[in-house]
C-alpha atoms as one frame of an Amber mdcrd trajectory, in Angstrom:
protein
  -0.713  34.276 -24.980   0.367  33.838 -21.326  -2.006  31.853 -19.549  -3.121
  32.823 -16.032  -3.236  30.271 -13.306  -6.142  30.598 -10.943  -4.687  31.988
  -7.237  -6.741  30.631  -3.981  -6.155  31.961  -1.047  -4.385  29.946   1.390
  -6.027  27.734   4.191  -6.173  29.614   7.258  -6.309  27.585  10.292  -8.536
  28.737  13.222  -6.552  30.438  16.516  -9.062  28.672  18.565  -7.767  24.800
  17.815  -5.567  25.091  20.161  -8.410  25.655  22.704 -10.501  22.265  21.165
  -7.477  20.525  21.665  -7.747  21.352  25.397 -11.186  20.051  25.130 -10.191
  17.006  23.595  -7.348  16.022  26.044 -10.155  15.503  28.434 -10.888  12.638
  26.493  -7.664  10.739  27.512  -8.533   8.387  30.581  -7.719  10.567  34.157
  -4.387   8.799  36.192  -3.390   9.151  39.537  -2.583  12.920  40.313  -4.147
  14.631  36.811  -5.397  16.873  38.344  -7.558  14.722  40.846  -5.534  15.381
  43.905  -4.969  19.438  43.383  -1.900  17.887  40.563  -2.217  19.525  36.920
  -3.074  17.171  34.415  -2.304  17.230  30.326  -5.189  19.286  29.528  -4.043
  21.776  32.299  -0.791  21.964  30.879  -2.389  22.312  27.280  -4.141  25.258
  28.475  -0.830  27.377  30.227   0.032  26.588  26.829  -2.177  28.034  24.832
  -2.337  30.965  27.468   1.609  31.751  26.287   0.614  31.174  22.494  -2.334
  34.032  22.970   0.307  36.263  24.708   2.412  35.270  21.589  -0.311  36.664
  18.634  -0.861  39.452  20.912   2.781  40.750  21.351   3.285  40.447  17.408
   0.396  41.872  15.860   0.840  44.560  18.981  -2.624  45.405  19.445  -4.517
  46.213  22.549  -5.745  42.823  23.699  -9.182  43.889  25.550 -11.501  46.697
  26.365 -11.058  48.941  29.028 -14.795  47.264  30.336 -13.642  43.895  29.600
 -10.022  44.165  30.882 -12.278  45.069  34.482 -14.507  42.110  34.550 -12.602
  39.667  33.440  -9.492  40.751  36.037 -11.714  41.694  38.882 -11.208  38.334
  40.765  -7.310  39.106  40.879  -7.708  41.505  43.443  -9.613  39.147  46.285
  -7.558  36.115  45.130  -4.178  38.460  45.742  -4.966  39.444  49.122  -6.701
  35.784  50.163  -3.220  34.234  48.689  -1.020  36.645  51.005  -2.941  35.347
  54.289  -2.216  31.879  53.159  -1.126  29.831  55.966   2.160  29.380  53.497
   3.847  30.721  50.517   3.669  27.476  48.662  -0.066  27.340  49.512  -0.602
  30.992  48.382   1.127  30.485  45.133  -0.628  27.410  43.957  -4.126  28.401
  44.708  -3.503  31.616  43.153  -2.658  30.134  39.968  -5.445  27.831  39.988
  -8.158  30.350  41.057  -6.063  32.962  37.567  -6.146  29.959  35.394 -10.129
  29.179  35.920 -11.271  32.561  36.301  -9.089  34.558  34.612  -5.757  33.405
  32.210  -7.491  30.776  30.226 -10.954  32.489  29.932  -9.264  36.132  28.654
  -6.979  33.633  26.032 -10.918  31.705  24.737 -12.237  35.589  24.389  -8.971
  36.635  22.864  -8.522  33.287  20.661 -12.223  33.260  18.930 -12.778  35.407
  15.829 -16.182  35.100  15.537 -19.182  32.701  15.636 -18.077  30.198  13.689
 -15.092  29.250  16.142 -18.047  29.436  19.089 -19.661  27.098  17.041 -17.218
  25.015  16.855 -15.983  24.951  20.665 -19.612  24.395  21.642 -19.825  21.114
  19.381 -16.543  20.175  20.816 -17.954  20.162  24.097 -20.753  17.966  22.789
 -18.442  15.633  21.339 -16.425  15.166  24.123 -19.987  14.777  26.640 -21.157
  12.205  23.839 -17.588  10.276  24.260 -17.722  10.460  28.027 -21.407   9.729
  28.081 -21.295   6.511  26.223 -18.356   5.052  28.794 -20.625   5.868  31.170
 -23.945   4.335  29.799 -21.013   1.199  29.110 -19.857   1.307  32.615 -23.417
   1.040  34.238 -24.516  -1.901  32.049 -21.365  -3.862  32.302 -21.083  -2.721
  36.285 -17.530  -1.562  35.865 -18.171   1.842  37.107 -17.840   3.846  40.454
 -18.954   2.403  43.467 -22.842   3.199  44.525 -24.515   1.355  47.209 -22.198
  -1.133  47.265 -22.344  -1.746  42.884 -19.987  -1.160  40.345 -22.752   0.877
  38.621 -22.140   4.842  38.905 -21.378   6.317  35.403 -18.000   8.380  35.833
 -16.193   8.220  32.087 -12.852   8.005  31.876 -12.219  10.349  35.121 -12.304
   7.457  37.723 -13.507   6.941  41.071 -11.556   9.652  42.425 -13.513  12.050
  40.163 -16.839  11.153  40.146 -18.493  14.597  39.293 -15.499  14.915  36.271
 -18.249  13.031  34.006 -21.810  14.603  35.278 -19.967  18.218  34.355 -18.751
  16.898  31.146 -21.970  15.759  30.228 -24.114  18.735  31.476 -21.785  20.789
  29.475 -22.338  19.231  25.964 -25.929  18.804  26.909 -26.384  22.481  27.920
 -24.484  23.598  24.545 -26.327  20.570  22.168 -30.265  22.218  23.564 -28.689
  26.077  22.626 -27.737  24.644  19.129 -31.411  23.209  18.906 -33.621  25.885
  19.676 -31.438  28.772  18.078 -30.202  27.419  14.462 -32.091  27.908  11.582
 -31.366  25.001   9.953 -33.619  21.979  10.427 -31.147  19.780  10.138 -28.640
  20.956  12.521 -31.426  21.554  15.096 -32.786  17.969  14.912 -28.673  16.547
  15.711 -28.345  18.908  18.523 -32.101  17.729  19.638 -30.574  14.123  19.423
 -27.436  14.888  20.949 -29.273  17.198  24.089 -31.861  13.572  24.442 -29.140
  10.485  24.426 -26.533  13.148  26.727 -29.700  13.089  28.832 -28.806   9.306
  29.603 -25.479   9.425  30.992 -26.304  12.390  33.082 -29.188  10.215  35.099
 -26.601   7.348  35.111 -24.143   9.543  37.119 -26.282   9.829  40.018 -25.144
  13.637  40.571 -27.633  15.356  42.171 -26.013  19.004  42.199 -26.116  17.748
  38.048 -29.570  17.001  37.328 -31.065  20.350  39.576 -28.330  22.775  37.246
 -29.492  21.106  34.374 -33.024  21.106  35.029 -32.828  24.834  35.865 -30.227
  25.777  33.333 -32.933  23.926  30.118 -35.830  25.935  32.135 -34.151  29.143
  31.600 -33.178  28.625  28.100 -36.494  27.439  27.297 -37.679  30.701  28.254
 -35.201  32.623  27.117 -36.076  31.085  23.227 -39.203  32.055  23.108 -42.295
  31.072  26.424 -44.664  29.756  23.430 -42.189  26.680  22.363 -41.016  26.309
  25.901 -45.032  25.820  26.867 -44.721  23.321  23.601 -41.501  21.954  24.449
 -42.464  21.856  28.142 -45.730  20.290  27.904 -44.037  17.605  25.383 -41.446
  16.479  27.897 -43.728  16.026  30.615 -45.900  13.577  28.761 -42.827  12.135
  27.545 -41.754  11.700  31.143 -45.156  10.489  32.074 -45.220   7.516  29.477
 -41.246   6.424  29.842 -41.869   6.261  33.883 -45.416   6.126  34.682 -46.357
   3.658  32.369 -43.319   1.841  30.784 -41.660   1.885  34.024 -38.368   3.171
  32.891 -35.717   4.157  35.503 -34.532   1.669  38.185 -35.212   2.031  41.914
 -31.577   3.024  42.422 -32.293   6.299  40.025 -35.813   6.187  41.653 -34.601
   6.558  45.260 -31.598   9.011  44.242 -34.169  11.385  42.916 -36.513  11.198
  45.844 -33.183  12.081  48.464 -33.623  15.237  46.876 -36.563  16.076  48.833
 -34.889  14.494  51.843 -32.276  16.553  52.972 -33.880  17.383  56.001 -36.099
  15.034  56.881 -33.935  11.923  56.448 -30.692  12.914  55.450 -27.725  10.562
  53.645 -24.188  10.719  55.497 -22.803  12.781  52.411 -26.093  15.258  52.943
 -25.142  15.475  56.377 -21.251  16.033  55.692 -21.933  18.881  53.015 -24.396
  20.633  55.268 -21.627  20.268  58.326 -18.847  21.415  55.880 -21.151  24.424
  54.733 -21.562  25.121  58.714 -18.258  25.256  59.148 -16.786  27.642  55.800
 -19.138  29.826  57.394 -17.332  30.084  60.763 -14.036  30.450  59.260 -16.001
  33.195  57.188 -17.211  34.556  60.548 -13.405  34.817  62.290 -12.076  36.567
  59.330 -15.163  38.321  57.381 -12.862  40.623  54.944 -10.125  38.311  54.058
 -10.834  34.852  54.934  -8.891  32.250  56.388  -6.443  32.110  52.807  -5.987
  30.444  49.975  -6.349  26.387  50.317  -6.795  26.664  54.214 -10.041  24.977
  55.025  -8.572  21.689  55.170  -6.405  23.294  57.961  -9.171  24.822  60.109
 -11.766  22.139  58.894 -11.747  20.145  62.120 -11.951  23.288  64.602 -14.962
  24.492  62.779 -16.837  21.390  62.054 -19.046  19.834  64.155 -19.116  15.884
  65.375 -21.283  15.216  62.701 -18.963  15.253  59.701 -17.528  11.543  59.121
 -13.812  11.021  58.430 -14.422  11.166  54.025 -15.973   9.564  51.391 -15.946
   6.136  50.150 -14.527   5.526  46.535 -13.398   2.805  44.422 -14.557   0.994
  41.648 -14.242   1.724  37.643 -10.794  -0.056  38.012  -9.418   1.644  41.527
  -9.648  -0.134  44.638 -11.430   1.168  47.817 -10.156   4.018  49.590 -11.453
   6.532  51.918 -11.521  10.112  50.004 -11.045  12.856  52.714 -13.147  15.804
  52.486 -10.705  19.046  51.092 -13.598  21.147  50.170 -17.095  22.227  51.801
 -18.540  21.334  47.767 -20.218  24.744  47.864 -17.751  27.416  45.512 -19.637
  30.563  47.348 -18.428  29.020  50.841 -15.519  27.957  49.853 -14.645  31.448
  48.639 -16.510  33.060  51.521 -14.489  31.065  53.971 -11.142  31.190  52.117
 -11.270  34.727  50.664 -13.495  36.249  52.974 -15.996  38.860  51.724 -13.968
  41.034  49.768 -12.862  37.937  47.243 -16.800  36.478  46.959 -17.726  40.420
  46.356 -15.041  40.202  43.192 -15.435  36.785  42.010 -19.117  36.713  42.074
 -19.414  40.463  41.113 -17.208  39.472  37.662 -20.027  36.278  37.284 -22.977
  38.532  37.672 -21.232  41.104  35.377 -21.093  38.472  32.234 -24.177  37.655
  33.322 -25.789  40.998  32.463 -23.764  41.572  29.378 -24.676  38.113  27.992
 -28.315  39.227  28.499 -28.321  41.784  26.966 -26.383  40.482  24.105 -28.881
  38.245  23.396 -31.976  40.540  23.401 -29.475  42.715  21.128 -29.546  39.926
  19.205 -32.920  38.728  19.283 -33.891  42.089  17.915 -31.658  41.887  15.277
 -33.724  38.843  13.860 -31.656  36.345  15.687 -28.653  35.873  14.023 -26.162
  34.183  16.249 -29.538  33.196  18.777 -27.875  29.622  19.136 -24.678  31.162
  20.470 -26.444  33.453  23.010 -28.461  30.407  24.166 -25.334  28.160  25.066
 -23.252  31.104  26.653 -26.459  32.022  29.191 -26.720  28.484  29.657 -23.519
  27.317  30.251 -23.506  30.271  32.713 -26.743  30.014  34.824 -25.435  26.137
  35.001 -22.153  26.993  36.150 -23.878  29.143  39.129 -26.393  26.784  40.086
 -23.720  24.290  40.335 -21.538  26.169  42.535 -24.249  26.009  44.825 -23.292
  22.215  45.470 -19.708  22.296  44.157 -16.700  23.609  43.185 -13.137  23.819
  41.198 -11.561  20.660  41.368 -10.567  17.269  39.299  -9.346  17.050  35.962
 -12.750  18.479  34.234 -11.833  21.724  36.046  -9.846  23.266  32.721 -12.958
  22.711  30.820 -14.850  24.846  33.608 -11.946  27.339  32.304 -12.688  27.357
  28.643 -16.542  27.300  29.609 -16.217  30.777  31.439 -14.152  32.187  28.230
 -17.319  31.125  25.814 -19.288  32.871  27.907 -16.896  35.411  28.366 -16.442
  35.860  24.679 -20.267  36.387  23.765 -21.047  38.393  26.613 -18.045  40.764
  26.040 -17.508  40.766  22.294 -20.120  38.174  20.904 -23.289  40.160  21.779
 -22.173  43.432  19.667 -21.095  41.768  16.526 -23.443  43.009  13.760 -24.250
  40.988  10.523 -25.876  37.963  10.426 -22.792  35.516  10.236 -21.048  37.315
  12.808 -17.570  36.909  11.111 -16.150  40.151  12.420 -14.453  40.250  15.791
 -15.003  44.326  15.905 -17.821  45.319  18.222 -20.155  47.785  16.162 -19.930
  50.504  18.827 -16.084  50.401  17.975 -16.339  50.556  14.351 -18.412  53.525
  13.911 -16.153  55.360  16.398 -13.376  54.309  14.263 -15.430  55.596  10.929
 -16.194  58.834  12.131 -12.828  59.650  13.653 -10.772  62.048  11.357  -8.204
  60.254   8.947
């Protein structure tokens, strides 16, 4: 009698590793010109990289890569950033802001939507990001209490990670990110236990992100955990809501909690025109002036990477000569001031009005679609609720943020990858059907495809 030896199936590794391992190259400490000073870093590399390896799968399983309504919003920006790149002031100019602007907006998010099959790899990317903010997050905590970070009032004390000096939002964005992500893994799993180690996660990220002293940070994030809150369910996020504030209460009011540094960087908040710092004062002057440029050139802008170039004939006397940095093992240097920190100006001012029309009309696009993916999916009993959460999130943070920055540093690729998660639910994740979501086939798609003839 023969005997029969039991078959298994071989291991199938995900598509999407590729992607975590962009996330996880942002875990490597940042050196001079990775990406700080407009240079590419590893992780940018990484992710041309696994741009070429999508185009790979998709040229040998020949299949048609997107939608026809996907293929639109994803690719809209192309057609501002083509005609802001051919009034750059140069060719090389043109060329390189071009393929930054594709590879945020556009290469590297279509190759995330493209590279994840189904929940599971969401899952996955969104506790990589959480991993990577808990990594970051505890140099930073480290940095503050042994003073070896960033320069702040004249102390080593501002929590920057491994990005440096040079880069001192490259940590607040990290964090915010696995923060945003760990609080859409709480309030939308089912299981108890993975809800209480994102709740952990979301509280001890919350740390790192005071320590950075990032304004523009803490008002995303405080909006961005409003909204999803809401979005959960208004009954826990009264609960929730009414839980935090007491917690607040006792940790500051009565334990005293927080330092006076933290203390008076909150209350500059309220301050910006009363009393205004000198880098208050310089991003309301640059802000004055993208608008000018916007104002000589309304359609097309002044191109791609000029407002450096007509900075100083725009700006007013007002705006000092850059930043101070140093610290966190870099010595002092003055930082000039590339950008007006606002991505709407800078767009507006570079790009005119026809390239904010197409890059902000592609944001409020996945915007709606992740919406309505999610009440899709909370009326489907909310399967998949946790994934919805973190893509609106990760969204309404990335356009509050914009507000008070933009692309730049080495933590820009993971702005990349965090547009193609939200890409990905809003476009494909919102119509899967089942309650593990393990098919990548939308369900519109599928009964088309059932009730066509054979």
């Amino acid at each position: 009698m023969a005997l029969t030896l039991p078959l298994h199936r071989p291991l199938r590794l995900s598509p999407v590793l590729p992607v975590v391992a962009v996330v996880a190259l942002l875990a490597l400490p940042a050196t001079p010109g990775d990406g700080g000073d407009g240079g590419a870093g590893p992780a940018d590399a990484l992710s041309a990289l696994v741009v070429l390896f999508c185009a790979v799968r998709l040229l040998r399983a020949r299949r048609r890569p997107l939608t026809p309504a996907a293929a639109v919003i994803l690719g809209l920006p192309v057609a501002g950033l083509a005609l802001a790149a051919v009034h750059a002031l140069t060719p090389g100019a043109g060329i390189t802001g071009l393929g930054r602007y594709l590879q945020v907006f556009v290469l590297v998010p279509a190759a995330v939507v493209l590279l994840v099959r189904d929940r599971a790899d969401f899952r996955l990317l969104a506790w990589a990001f959480v991993a990577l903010a808990g990594w970051q997050g505890t140099l930073g905590v480290h940095q503050y209490v042994t003073r070896t970070g960033a320069s702040y009032e004249g102390e080593d004390i501002r929590a920057v990670g491994t990005f440096g000096a040079a880069d001192v939002m490259g940590m607040a964005t990290v964090v915010s990110f696995g923060l945003v992500c760990a609080v859409g893994l709480a309030l939308g799993r089912p299981a108890v236990r993975e809800r209480m180690i994102a709740a952990c996660c979301a509280l001890a990220l919350s740390v790192p992100l005071a320590l950075s002293f990032s304004r523009g940070a803490w008002i995303a994030t405080a909006v961005t955990l409003t909204v999803q809150l809401v979005l959960a369910g208004l009954r826990r996020a009264l609960r929730i809501g009414a839980v935090v504030v007491a917690a607040g209460v006792v940790l500051v009011g009565g334990l005293g909690v927080g330092t006076a540094m933290l203390q008076e960087r909150i209350d500059s908040i309220g301050q910006v025109t009363a009393a205004p710092d000198q880098s208050v004062t310089d991003r309301y002057t640059m802000w004055a002036a993208a608008t000018d440029m916007w104002r000589d050139r309304p359609l097309t802008g002044v191109g791609l990477k000029a407002f450096p170039e007509y900075r100083d004939g725009h700006a007013s006397l007002a705006l000092s000569s850059g930043s101070d940095t140093g610290g966190a093992g870099a010595a002092f240097r003055r930082q000039p001031l590339l950008s007006p920190h606002n991505m709407y100006l800078l767009v507006l001012g570079e790009q005119g009005l026809i390239g904010l029309l197409c890059l902000a009309g592609s944001w409020l696009a996945l915007l709606v679609c992740a919406l309505r993916g999610l009440r899709r999916t909370r009326a489907a009993g909310g399967a998949g609720l946790d994934c919805a959460l973190a893509a609106c999130g990760l969204l309404v943070w990335q356009l509050v943020d914009f507000v008070y920055a933009d692309i730049g540093g080495p933590s820009t690729v993971l702005t990349a990858v965090c547009f193609g998660l939200i890409a990905w639910w809003a476009l494909v994740g919102g119509d899967l059907t089942g309650t593990g979501g393990h098919t990548a086939v939308p369900a519109r798609r599928r009964a088309a495809a059932e009730a066509a003839p054979r």
